[in-house]
CSV table of C-alpha atoms in Angstrom, one decimal:
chain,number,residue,atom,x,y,z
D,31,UNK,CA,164.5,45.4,96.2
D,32,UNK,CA,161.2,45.6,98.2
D,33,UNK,CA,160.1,49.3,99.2
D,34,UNK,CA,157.2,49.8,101.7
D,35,UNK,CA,155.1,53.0,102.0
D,36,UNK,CA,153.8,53.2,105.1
D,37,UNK,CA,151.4,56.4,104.2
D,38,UNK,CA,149.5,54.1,101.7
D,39,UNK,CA,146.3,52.8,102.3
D,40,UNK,CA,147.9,49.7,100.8
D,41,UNK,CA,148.6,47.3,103.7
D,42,UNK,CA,152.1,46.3,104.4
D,43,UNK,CA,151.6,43.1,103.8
D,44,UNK,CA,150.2,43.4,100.4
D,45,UNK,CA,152.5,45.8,99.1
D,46,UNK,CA,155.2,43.2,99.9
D,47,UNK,CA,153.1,40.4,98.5
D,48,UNK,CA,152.7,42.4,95.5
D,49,UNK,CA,155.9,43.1,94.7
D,50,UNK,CA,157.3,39.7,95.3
D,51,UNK,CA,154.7,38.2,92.8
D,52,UNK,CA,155.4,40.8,90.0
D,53,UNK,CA,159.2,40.2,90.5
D,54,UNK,CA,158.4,36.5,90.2
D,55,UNK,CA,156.0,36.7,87.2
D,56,UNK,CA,158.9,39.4,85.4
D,57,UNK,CA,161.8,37.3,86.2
D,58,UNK,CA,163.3,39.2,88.3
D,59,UNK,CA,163.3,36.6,90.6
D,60,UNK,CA,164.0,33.2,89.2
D,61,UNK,CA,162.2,29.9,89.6
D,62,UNK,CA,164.6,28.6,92.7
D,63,UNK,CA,165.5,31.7,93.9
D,64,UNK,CA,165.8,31.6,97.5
D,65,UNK,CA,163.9,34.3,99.5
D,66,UNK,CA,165.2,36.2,102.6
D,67,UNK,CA,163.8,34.6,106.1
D,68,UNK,CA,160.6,36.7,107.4
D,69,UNK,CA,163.0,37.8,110.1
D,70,UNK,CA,165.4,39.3,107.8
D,71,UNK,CA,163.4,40.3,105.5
D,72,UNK,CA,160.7,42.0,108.3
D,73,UNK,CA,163.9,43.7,109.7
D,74,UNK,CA,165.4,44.9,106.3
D,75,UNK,CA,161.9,46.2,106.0
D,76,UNK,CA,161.1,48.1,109.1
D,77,UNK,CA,157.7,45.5,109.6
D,78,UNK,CA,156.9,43.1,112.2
D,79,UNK,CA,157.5,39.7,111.2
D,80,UNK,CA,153.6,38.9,111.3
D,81,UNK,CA,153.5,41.2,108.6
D,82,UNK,CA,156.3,39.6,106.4
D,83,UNK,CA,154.9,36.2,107.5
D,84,UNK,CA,151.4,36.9,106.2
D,85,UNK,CA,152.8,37.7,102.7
D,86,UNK,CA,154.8,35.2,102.5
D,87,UNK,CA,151.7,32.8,103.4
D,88,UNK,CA,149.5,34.4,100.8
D,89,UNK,CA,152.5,33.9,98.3
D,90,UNK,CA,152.6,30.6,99.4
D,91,UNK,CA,148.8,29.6,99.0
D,92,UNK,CA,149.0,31.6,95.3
D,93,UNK,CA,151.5,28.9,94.1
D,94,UNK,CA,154.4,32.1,94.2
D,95,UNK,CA,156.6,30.6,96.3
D,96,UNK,CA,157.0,27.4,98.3
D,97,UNK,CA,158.2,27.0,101.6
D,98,UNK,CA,160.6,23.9,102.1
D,99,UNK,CA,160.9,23.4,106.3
D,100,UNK,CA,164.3,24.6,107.5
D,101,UNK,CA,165.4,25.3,104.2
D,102,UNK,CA,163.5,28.3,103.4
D,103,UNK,CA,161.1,29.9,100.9
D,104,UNK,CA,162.0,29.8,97.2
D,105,UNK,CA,160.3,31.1,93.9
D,106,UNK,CA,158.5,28.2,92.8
D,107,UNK,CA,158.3,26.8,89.9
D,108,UNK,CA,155.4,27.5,87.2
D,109,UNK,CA,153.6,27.7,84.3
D,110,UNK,CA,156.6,27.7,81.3
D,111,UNK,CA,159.0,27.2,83.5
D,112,UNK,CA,157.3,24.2,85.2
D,113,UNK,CA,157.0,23.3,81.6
D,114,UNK,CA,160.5,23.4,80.8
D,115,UNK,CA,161.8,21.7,83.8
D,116,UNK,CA,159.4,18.8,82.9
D,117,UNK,CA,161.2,19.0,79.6
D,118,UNK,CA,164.5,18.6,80.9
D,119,UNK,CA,164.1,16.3,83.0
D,120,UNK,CA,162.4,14.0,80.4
D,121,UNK,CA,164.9,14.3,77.9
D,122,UNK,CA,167.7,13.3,80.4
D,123,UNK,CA,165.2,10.5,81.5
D,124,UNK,CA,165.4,9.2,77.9
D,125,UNK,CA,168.8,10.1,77.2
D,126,UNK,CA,169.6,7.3,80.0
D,127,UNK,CA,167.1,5.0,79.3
D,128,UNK,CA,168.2,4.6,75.8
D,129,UNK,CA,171.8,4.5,77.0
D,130,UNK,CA,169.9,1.3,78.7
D,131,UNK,CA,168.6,0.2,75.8
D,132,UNK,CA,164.7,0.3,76.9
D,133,UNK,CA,162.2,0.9,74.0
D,134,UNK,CA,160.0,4.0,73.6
D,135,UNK,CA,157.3,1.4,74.8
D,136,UNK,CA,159.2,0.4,78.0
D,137,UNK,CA,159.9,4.0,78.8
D,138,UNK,CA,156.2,4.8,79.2
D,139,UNK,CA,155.0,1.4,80.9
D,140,UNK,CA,157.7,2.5,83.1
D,141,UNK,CA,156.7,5.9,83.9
D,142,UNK,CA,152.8,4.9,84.1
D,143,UNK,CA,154.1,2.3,86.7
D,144,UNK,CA,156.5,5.2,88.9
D,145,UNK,CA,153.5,7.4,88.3
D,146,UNK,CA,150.8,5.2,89.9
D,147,UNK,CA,152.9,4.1,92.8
């Protein structure tokens, strides 16, 4: 929940910013956790939507959040849990690949090769 004071010298804009990023960094709002639309989200607030628009942009160029087209804006995904994700997703990457009966050696010439492409 998002509260704005519109007697602080804070702008608008950054209190929202603000709170979105400490909710991100706490938790609060998960890695993949879809955000409301600026519309929505401007009108929940009693802002304009420039307002909502530019915090969501400065979230966006901090590496908060990412914006995928039509889909929306979501918490992204960083530091430890970047870390993790990479983790799961290279154990299941190995899980199969075994399961395949590639080498330790094939899996990396493999992954140098998709990684250079």
């Amino acid at each position: 929940m998002l509260v704005v004071d519109p007697a602080s010298h804070v702008p608008p804009y950054e209190q929202v910013r603000s709170q979105l990023e400490a909710q991100a960094v706490a938790g609060e709002l998960p890695p993949g956790h879809r955000l409301p639309t600026v519309r929505r989200l401007a009108d929940d607030l009693g802002l304009a939507v420039n307002t909502v628009a530019r915090a969501y942009r400065e979230l966006e160029q901090a590496g908060v959040v990412e914006t995928r087209g039509r889909l929306g804006t979501f918490v992204a995904v960083r530091g430890a849990d970047r870390e993790r994700e990479a983790s799961i997703a290279a154990r299941e990457y190995v899980r199969r690949a075994r399961e395949l009966g590639f080498s330790v050696e094939d899996l990396v010439r493999v992954v140098r090769r998709e990684a250079e492409a």
